[in-house]
PDB file of C-alpha atoms in Angstrom:
ATOM      1  CA  UNK A  19      -0.019   0.045   0.036  1.00  0.00           C
ATOM      2  CA  UNK A  20       1.329   3.446  -0.926  1.00  0.00           C
ATOM      3  CA  UNK A  21      -0.037   6.793   0.386  1.00  0.00           C
ATOM      4  CA  UNK A  22       1.384   9.840  -1.647  1.00  0.00           C
ATOM      5  CA  UNK A  23       0.663  13.312  -0.302  1.00  0.00           C
ATOM      6  CA  UNK A  24       1.643  16.661  -1.989  1.00  0.00           C
ATOM      7  CA  UNK A  25       1.940  19.040   1.029  1.00  0.00           C
ATOM      8  CA  UNK A  26       1.800  22.174  -1.246  1.00  0.00           C
ATOM      9  CA  UNK A  27      -1.572  21.374  -2.880  1.00  0.00           C
ATOM     10  CA  UNK A  28      -3.042  18.957  -0.512  1.00  0.00           C
ATOM     11  CA  UNK A  29      -3.598  16.333  -3.262  1.00  0.00           C
ATOM     12  CA  UNK A  30      -3.273  12.740  -2.124  1.00  0.00           C
ATOM     13  CA  UNK A  31      -3.487   9.308  -3.666  1.00  0.00           C
ATOM     14  CA  UNK A  32      -3.648   5.616  -2.201  1.00  0.00           C
ATOM     15  CA  UNK A  33      -2.590   2.848  -4.338  1.00  0.00           C
ATOM     16  CA  UNK A  34      -1.506  -0.815  -4.030  1.00  0.00           C
ATOM     17  CA  UNK A  35       0.501  -3.185  -6.175  1.00  0.00           C
ATOM     18  CA  UNK A  36       2.999  -2.071  -8.745  1.00  0.00           C
ATOM     19  CA  UNK A  37       5.735  -4.718  -7.711  1.00  0.00           C
ATOM     20  CA  UNK A  38       8.079  -5.908 -10.209  1.00  0.00           C
ATOM     21  CA  UNK A  39       7.247  -3.395 -12.949  1.00  0.00           C
ATOM     22  CA  UNK A  40       3.458  -3.846 -12.727  1.00  0.00           C
ATOM     23  CA  UNK A  41       1.275  -0.529 -12.822  1.00  0.00           C
ATOM     24  CA  UNK A  42      -0.103   0.156  -9.239  1.00  0.00           C
ATOM     25  CA  UNK A  43      -3.920   0.243  -8.684  1.00  0.00           C
ATOM     26  CA  UNK A  44      -5.352   3.598  -7.545  1.00  0.00           C
ATOM     27  CA  UNK A  45      -7.866   3.255  -4.819  1.00  0.00           C
ATOM     28  CA  UNK A  46      -8.389   6.653  -3.675  1.00  0.00           C
ATOM     29  CA  UNK A  47      -7.625  10.096  -5.033  1.00  0.00           C
ATOM     30  CA  UNK A  48      -8.490  13.533  -3.468  1.00  0.00           C
ATOM     31  CA  UNK A  49      -7.424  16.819  -2.070  1.00  0.00           C
ATOM     32  CA  UNK A  50      -7.446  17.630   1.730  1.00  0.00           C
ATOM     33  CA  UNK A  51      -7.407  21.326   2.682  1.00  0.00           C
ATOM     34  CA  UNK A  52      -7.851  23.374   5.756  1.00  0.00           C
ATOM     35  CA  UNK A  53     -10.820  25.842   5.391  1.00  0.00           C
ATOM     36  CA  UNK A  54     -11.754  28.866   7.503  1.00  0.00           C
ATOM     37  CA  UNK A  55     -14.228  28.473  10.297  1.00  0.00           C
ATOM     38  CA  UNK A  56     -17.618  30.000   9.947  1.00  0.00           C
ATOM     39  CA  UNK A  57     -20.637  30.284  12.143  1.00  0.00           C
ATOM     40  CA  UNK A  58     -23.072  27.590  11.319  1.00  0.00           C
ATOM     41  CA  UNK A  59     -26.819  28.314  11.904  1.00  0.00           C
ATOM     42  CA  UNK A  60     -28.146  26.190  14.933  1.00  0.00           C
ATOM     43  CA  UNK A  61     -31.632  26.923  14.056  1.00  0.00           C
ATOM     44  CA  UNK A  62     -31.581  25.105  10.840  1.00  0.00           C
ATOM     45  CA  UNK A  63     -32.495  21.633  12.494  1.00  0.00           C
ATOM     46  CA  UNK A  64     -35.715  23.027  13.731  1.00  0.00           C
ATOM     47  CA  UNK A  65     -36.696  24.057  10.155  1.00  0.00           C
ATOM     48  CA  UNK A  66     -35.697  20.851   8.805  1.00  0.00           C
ATOM     49  CA  UNK A  67     -37.792  18.850  11.299  1.00  0.00           C
ATOM     50  CA  UNK A  68     -40.796  20.839  10.221  1.00  0.00           C
ATOM     51  CA  UNK A  69     -40.088  20.196   6.462  1.00  0.00           C
ATOM     52  CA  UNK A  70     -39.452  16.594   6.822  1.00  0.00           C
ATOM     53  CA  UNK A  71     -42.885  15.669   8.359  1.00  0.00           C
ATOM     54  CA  UNK A  72     -44.646  13.725   5.660  1.00  0.00           C
ATOM     55  CA  UNK A  73     -43.792  10.396   6.649  1.00  0.00           C
ATOM     56  CA  UNK A  74     -41.730   8.762   9.462  1.00  0.00           C
ATOM     57  CA  UNK A  75     -40.013   5.333   9.635  1.00  0.00           C
ATOM     58  CA  UNK A  76     -38.702   4.035  12.901  1.00  0.00           C
ATOM     59  CA  UNK A  77     -36.197   1.144  13.404  1.00  0.00           C
ATOM     60  CA  UNK A  78     -35.376  -1.047  16.469  1.00  0.00           C
ATOM     61  CA  UNK A  79     -32.057  -1.897  14.819  1.00  0.00           C
ATOM     62  CA  UNK A  80     -30.818  -2.202  11.331  1.00  0.00           C
ATOM     63  CA  UNK A  81     -32.700  -0.633   8.325  1.00  0.00           C
ATOM     64  CA  UNK A  82     -34.088  -3.723   6.588  1.00  0.00           C
ATOM     65  CA  UNK A  83     -31.832  -4.723   3.588  1.00  0.00           C
ATOM     66  CA  UNK A  84     -32.443  -7.257   0.815  1.00  0.00           C
ATOM     67  CA  UNK A  85     -29.222  -7.112  -0.947  1.00  0.00           C
ATOM     68  CA  UNK A  86     -26.628  -6.829   1.741  1.00  0.00           C
ATOM     69  CA  UNK A  87     -26.136  -7.816   5.539  1.00  0.00           C
ATOM     70  CA  UNK A  88     -24.509  -5.173   7.549  1.00  0.00           C
ATOM     71  CA  UNK A  89     -22.577  -5.891  10.857  1.00  0.00           C
ATOM     72  CA  UNK A  90     -23.919  -4.730  14.228  1.00  0.00           C
ATOM     73  CA  UNK A  91     -22.206  -1.339  14.080  1.00  0.00           C
ATOM     74  CA  UNK A  92     -24.331  -0.443  11.177  1.00  0.00           C
ATOM     75  CA  UNK A  93     -27.559  -0.886  13.260  1.00  0.00           C
ATOM     76  CA  UNK A  94     -27.479   2.810  13.975  1.00  0.00           C
ATOM     77  CA  UNK A  95     -30.439   4.321  12.213  1.00  0.00           C
ATOM     78  CA  UNK A  96     -33.286   5.018  14.776  1.00  0.00           C
ATOM     79  CA  UNK A  97     -35.583   7.069  12.521  1.00  0.00           C
ATOM     80  CA  UNK A  98     -36.056   8.690   9.042  1.00  0.00           C
ATOM     81  CA  UNK A  99     -38.475  11.463   8.555  1.00  0.00           C
ATOM     82  CA  UNK A 100     -39.297  12.248   4.845  1.00  0.00           C
ATOM     83  CA  UNK A 101     -40.123  15.577   3.262  1.00  0.00           C
ATOM     84  CA  UNK A 102     -40.277  16.559  -0.423  1.00  0.00           C
ATOM     85  CA  UNK A 103     -36.909  15.456  -1.941  1.00  0.00           C
ATOM     86  CA  UNK A 104     -35.167  15.392   1.455  1.00  0.00           C
ATOM     87  CA  UNK A 105     -35.112  13.297   4.601  1.00  0.00           C
ATOM     88  CA  UNK A 106     -33.893  13.733   8.162  1.00  0.00           C
ATOM     89  CA  UNK A 107     -32.443  10.623   9.809  1.00  0.00           C
ATOM     90  CA  UNK A 108     -31.524  10.117  13.493  1.00  0.00           C
ATOM     91  CA  UNK A 109     -28.726   7.841  14.003  1.00  0.00           C
ATOM     92  CA  UNK A 110     -26.950   6.386  17.211  1.00  0.00           C
ATOM     93  CA  UNK A 111     -23.968   4.225  17.190  1.00  0.00           C
ATOM     94  CA  UNK A 112     -24.886   1.332  19.602  1.00  0.00           C
ATOM     95  CA  UNK A 113     -23.431   1.732  23.110  1.00  0.00           C
ATOM     96  CA  UNK A 114     -21.381  -1.450  22.718  1.00  0.00           C
ATOM     97  CA  UNK A 115     -19.314   0.265  19.928  1.00  0.00           C
ATOM     98  CA  UNK A 116     -18.944   3.704  21.521  1.00  0.00           C
ATOM     99  CA  UNK A 117     -15.359   2.798  22.296  1.00  0.00           C
ATOM    100  CA  UNK A 118     -14.799   2.926  18.439  1.00  0.00           C
ATOM    101  CA  UNK A 119     -15.298   6.716  18.424  1.00  0.00           C
ATOM    102  CA  UNK A 120     -11.688   7.869  19.544  1.00  0.00           C
ATOM    103  CA  UNK A 121     -10.134   5.747  16.800  1.00  0.00           C
ATOM    104  CA  UNK A 122     -12.370   7.017  13.854  1.00  0.00           C
ATOM    105  CA  UNK A 123     -13.005  10.790  13.264  1.00  0.00           C
ATOM    106  CA  UNK A 124     -15.671   9.789  10.773  1.00  0.00           C
ATOM    107  CA  UNK A 125     -17.046   6.503  12.045  1.00  0.00           C
ATOM    108  CA  UNK A 126     -17.529   4.107   9.044  1.00  0.00           C
ATOM    109  CA  UNK A 127     -20.978   2.854   9.998  1.00  0.00           C
ATOM    110  CA  UNK A 128     -22.245   6.293  11.031  1.00  0.00           C
ATOM    111  CA  UNK A 129     -20.973   7.840   7.798  1.00  0.00           C
ATOM    112  CA  UNK A 130     -22.327   5.006   5.686  1.00  0.00           C
ATOM    113  CA  UNK A 131     -25.738   4.900   6.989  1.00  0.00           C
ATOM    114  CA  UNK A 132     -26.073   8.783   7.326  1.00  0.00           C
ATOM    115  CA  UNK A 133     -25.278   9.148   3.687  1.00  0.00           C
ATOM    116  CA  UNK A 134     -27.258   6.006   2.339  1.00  0.00           C
ATOM    117  CA  UNK A 135     -30.273   5.479   4.565  1.00  0.00           C
ATOM    118  CA  UNK A 136     -32.757   7.409   2.424  1.00  0.00           C
ATOM    119  CA  UNK A 137     -32.899   5.678  -0.895  1.00  0.00           C
ATOM    120  CA  UNK A 138     -36.646   6.092  -0.858  1.00  0.00           C
ATOM    121  CA  UNK A 139     -36.102   9.669  -2.061  1.00  0.00           C
ATOM    122  CA  UNK A 140     -35.001   8.253  -5.396  1.00  0.00           C
ATOM    123  CA  UNK A 141     -38.043   8.454  -7.867  1.00  0.00           C
ATOM    124  CA  UNK A 142     -39.166   4.898  -8.648  1.00  0.00           C
ATOM    125  CA  UNK A 143     -36.953   3.229  -5.988  1.00  0.00           C
ATOM    126  CA  UNK A 144     -37.968  -0.387  -5.255  1.00  0.00           C
ATOM    127  CA  UNK A 145     -36.082  -1.737  -2.273  1.00  0.00           C
ATOM    128  CA  UNK A 146     -36.719  -5.419  -3.459  1.00  0.00           C
ATOM    129  CA  UNK A 147     -35.232  -4.546  -6.949  1.00  0.00           C
ATOM    130  CA  UNK A 148     -32.876  -1.690  -6.550  1.00  0.00           C
ATOM    131  CA  UNK A 149     -29.441  -1.742  -4.863  1.00  0.00           C
ATOM    132  CA  UNK A 150     -27.357   1.544  -4.472  1.00  0.00           C
ATOM    133  CA  UNK A 151     -23.892   1.706  -2.608  1.00  0.00           C
ATOM    134  CA  UNK A 152     -21.912   4.883  -1.978  1.00  0.00           C
ATOM    135  CA  UNK A 153     -18.981   4.897  -4.397  1.00  0.00           C
ATOM    136  CA  UNK A 154     -17.527   8.345  -3.945  1.00  0.00           C
ATOM    137  CA  UNK A 155     -17.832  11.542  -2.081  1.00  0.00           C
ATOM    138  CA  UNK A 156     -17.210  14.454  -4.117  1.00  0.00           C
ATOM    139  CA  UNK A 157     -16.510  16.754  -1.252  1.00  0.00           C
ATOM    140  CA  UNK A 158     -16.382  16.289   2.473  1.00  0.00           C
ATOM    141  CA  UNK A 159     -16.112  19.223   4.966  1.00  0.00           C
ATOM    142  CA  UNK A 160     -15.397  17.760   8.410  1.00  0.00           C
ATOM    143  CA  UNK A 161     -15.830  20.486  11.153  1.00  0.00           C
ATOM    144  CA  UNK A 162     -14.914  17.755  13.882  1.00  0.00           C
ATOM    145  CA  UNK A 163     -15.287  14.075  14.529  1.00  0.00           C
ATOM    146  CA  UNK A 164     -18.597  12.357  14.515  1.00  0.00           C
ATOM    147  CA  UNK A 165     -20.364  11.973  17.912  1.00  0.00           C
ATOM    148  CA  UNK A 166     -22.199   8.874  18.896  1.00  0.00           C
ATOM    149  CA  UNK A 167     -25.561  10.410  18.076  1.00  0.00           C
ATOM    150  CA  UNK A 168     -25.963  12.533  14.649  1.00  0.00           C
ATOM    151  CA  UNK A 169     -28.875  13.859  12.623  1.00  0.00           C
ATOM    152  CA  UNK A 170     -28.508  13.310   8.917  1.00  0.00           C
ATOM    153  CA  UNK A 171     -30.167  15.863   6.447  1.00  0.00           C
ATOM    154  CA  UNK A 172     -30.236  14.136   3.032  1.00  0.00           C
ATOM    155  CA  UNK A 173     -31.329  15.902  -0.138  1.00  0.00           C
ATOM    156  CA  UNK A 174     -31.681  14.040  -3.485  1.00  0.00           C
ATOM    157  CA  UNK A 175     -30.205  15.770  -6.357  1.00  0.00           C
ATOM    158  CA  UNK A 176     -32.504  14.675  -9.219  1.00  0.00           C
ATOM    159  CA  UNK A 177     -31.003  16.847 -12.118  1.00  0.00           C
ATOM    160  CA  UNK A 178     -27.482  15.258 -12.084  1.00  0.00           C
ATOM    161  CA  UNK A 179     -27.431  13.893 -15.600  1.00  0.00           C
ATOM    162  CA  UNK A 180     -26.068  10.482 -14.479  1.00  0.00           C
ATOM    163  CA  UNK A 181     -29.274   8.587 -15.495  1.00  0.00           C
ATOM    164  CA  UNK A 182     -30.820   5.787 -13.333  1.00  0.00           C
ATOM    165  CA  UNK A 183     -27.712   3.959 -12.476  1.00  0.00           C
ATOM    166  CA  UNK A 184     -26.483   6.576  -9.954  1.00  0.00           C
ATOM    167  CA  UNK A 185     -28.121   8.649  -7.332  1.00  0.00           C
ATOM    168  CA  UNK A 186     -26.592  11.676  -5.892  1.00  0.00           C
ATOM    169  CA  UNK A 187     -27.083  13.139  -2.506  1.00  0.00           C
ATOM    170  CA  UNK A 188     -26.182  16.279  -0.680  1.00  0.00           C
ATOM    171  CA  UNK A 189     -25.762  15.411   3.090  1.00  0.00           C
ATOM    172  CA  UNK A 190     -25.256  17.447   6.250  1.00  0.00           C
ATOM    173  CA  UNK A 191     -24.606  15.696   9.579  1.00  0.00           C
ATOM    174  CA  UNK A 192     -25.469  17.536  12.637  1.00  0.00           C
ATOM    175  CA  UNK A 193     -24.435  17.015  16.411  1.00  0.00           C
ATOM    176  CA  UNK A 194     -26.874  16.872  19.252  1.00  0.00           C
ATOM    177  CA  UNK A 195     -26.521  20.672  19.794  1.00  0.00           C
ATOM    178  CA  UNK A 196     -27.845  21.260  16.220  1.00  0.00           C
ATOM    179  CA  UNK A 197     -24.355  22.163  14.679  1.00  0.00           C
ATOM    180  CA  UNK A 198     -23.179  20.766  11.401  1.00  0.00           C
ATOM    181  CA  UNK A 199     -20.137  18.564  12.026  1.00  0.00           C
ATOM    182  CA  UNK A 200     -19.748  17.064   8.515  1.00  0.00           C
TER     183      UNK A 200
END
């Protein structure tokens, strides 16, 4: 495994292989930059809860999946509230895995489920037939590590020009105080 970072530009690449003259396989490419801090609006979450009040799904563990079984850490979605083209999901990492948090700034199960739990926003989505997995993040702005409990505001971007094979979402993750953390 090779990690290459250009300190001047913030560009990075992670690749593997390439032994004995073979070309390496690129796995991840991106740019990491510091951004100026701003003052997020704490009142936004109240407005979002009002807008996402058309339908509510509550879960006692994992979100039911037909195509894939997730491990117990992924049993973190508690509620999804739907509005028009948007949803608000309440997530909580199970207590048994709270010890993971110091090791992961962006806990994999919280991030996966916070960005991919509202496929019902996709027009024509059928959970028995359709299967979407996150394949990339165009931009991630992390203001801090993910806490054990987060609220995810998910917006489906319908006019993305990629056809039905892809779904694009804009997602903001809030902490319990209502501040955006990712």
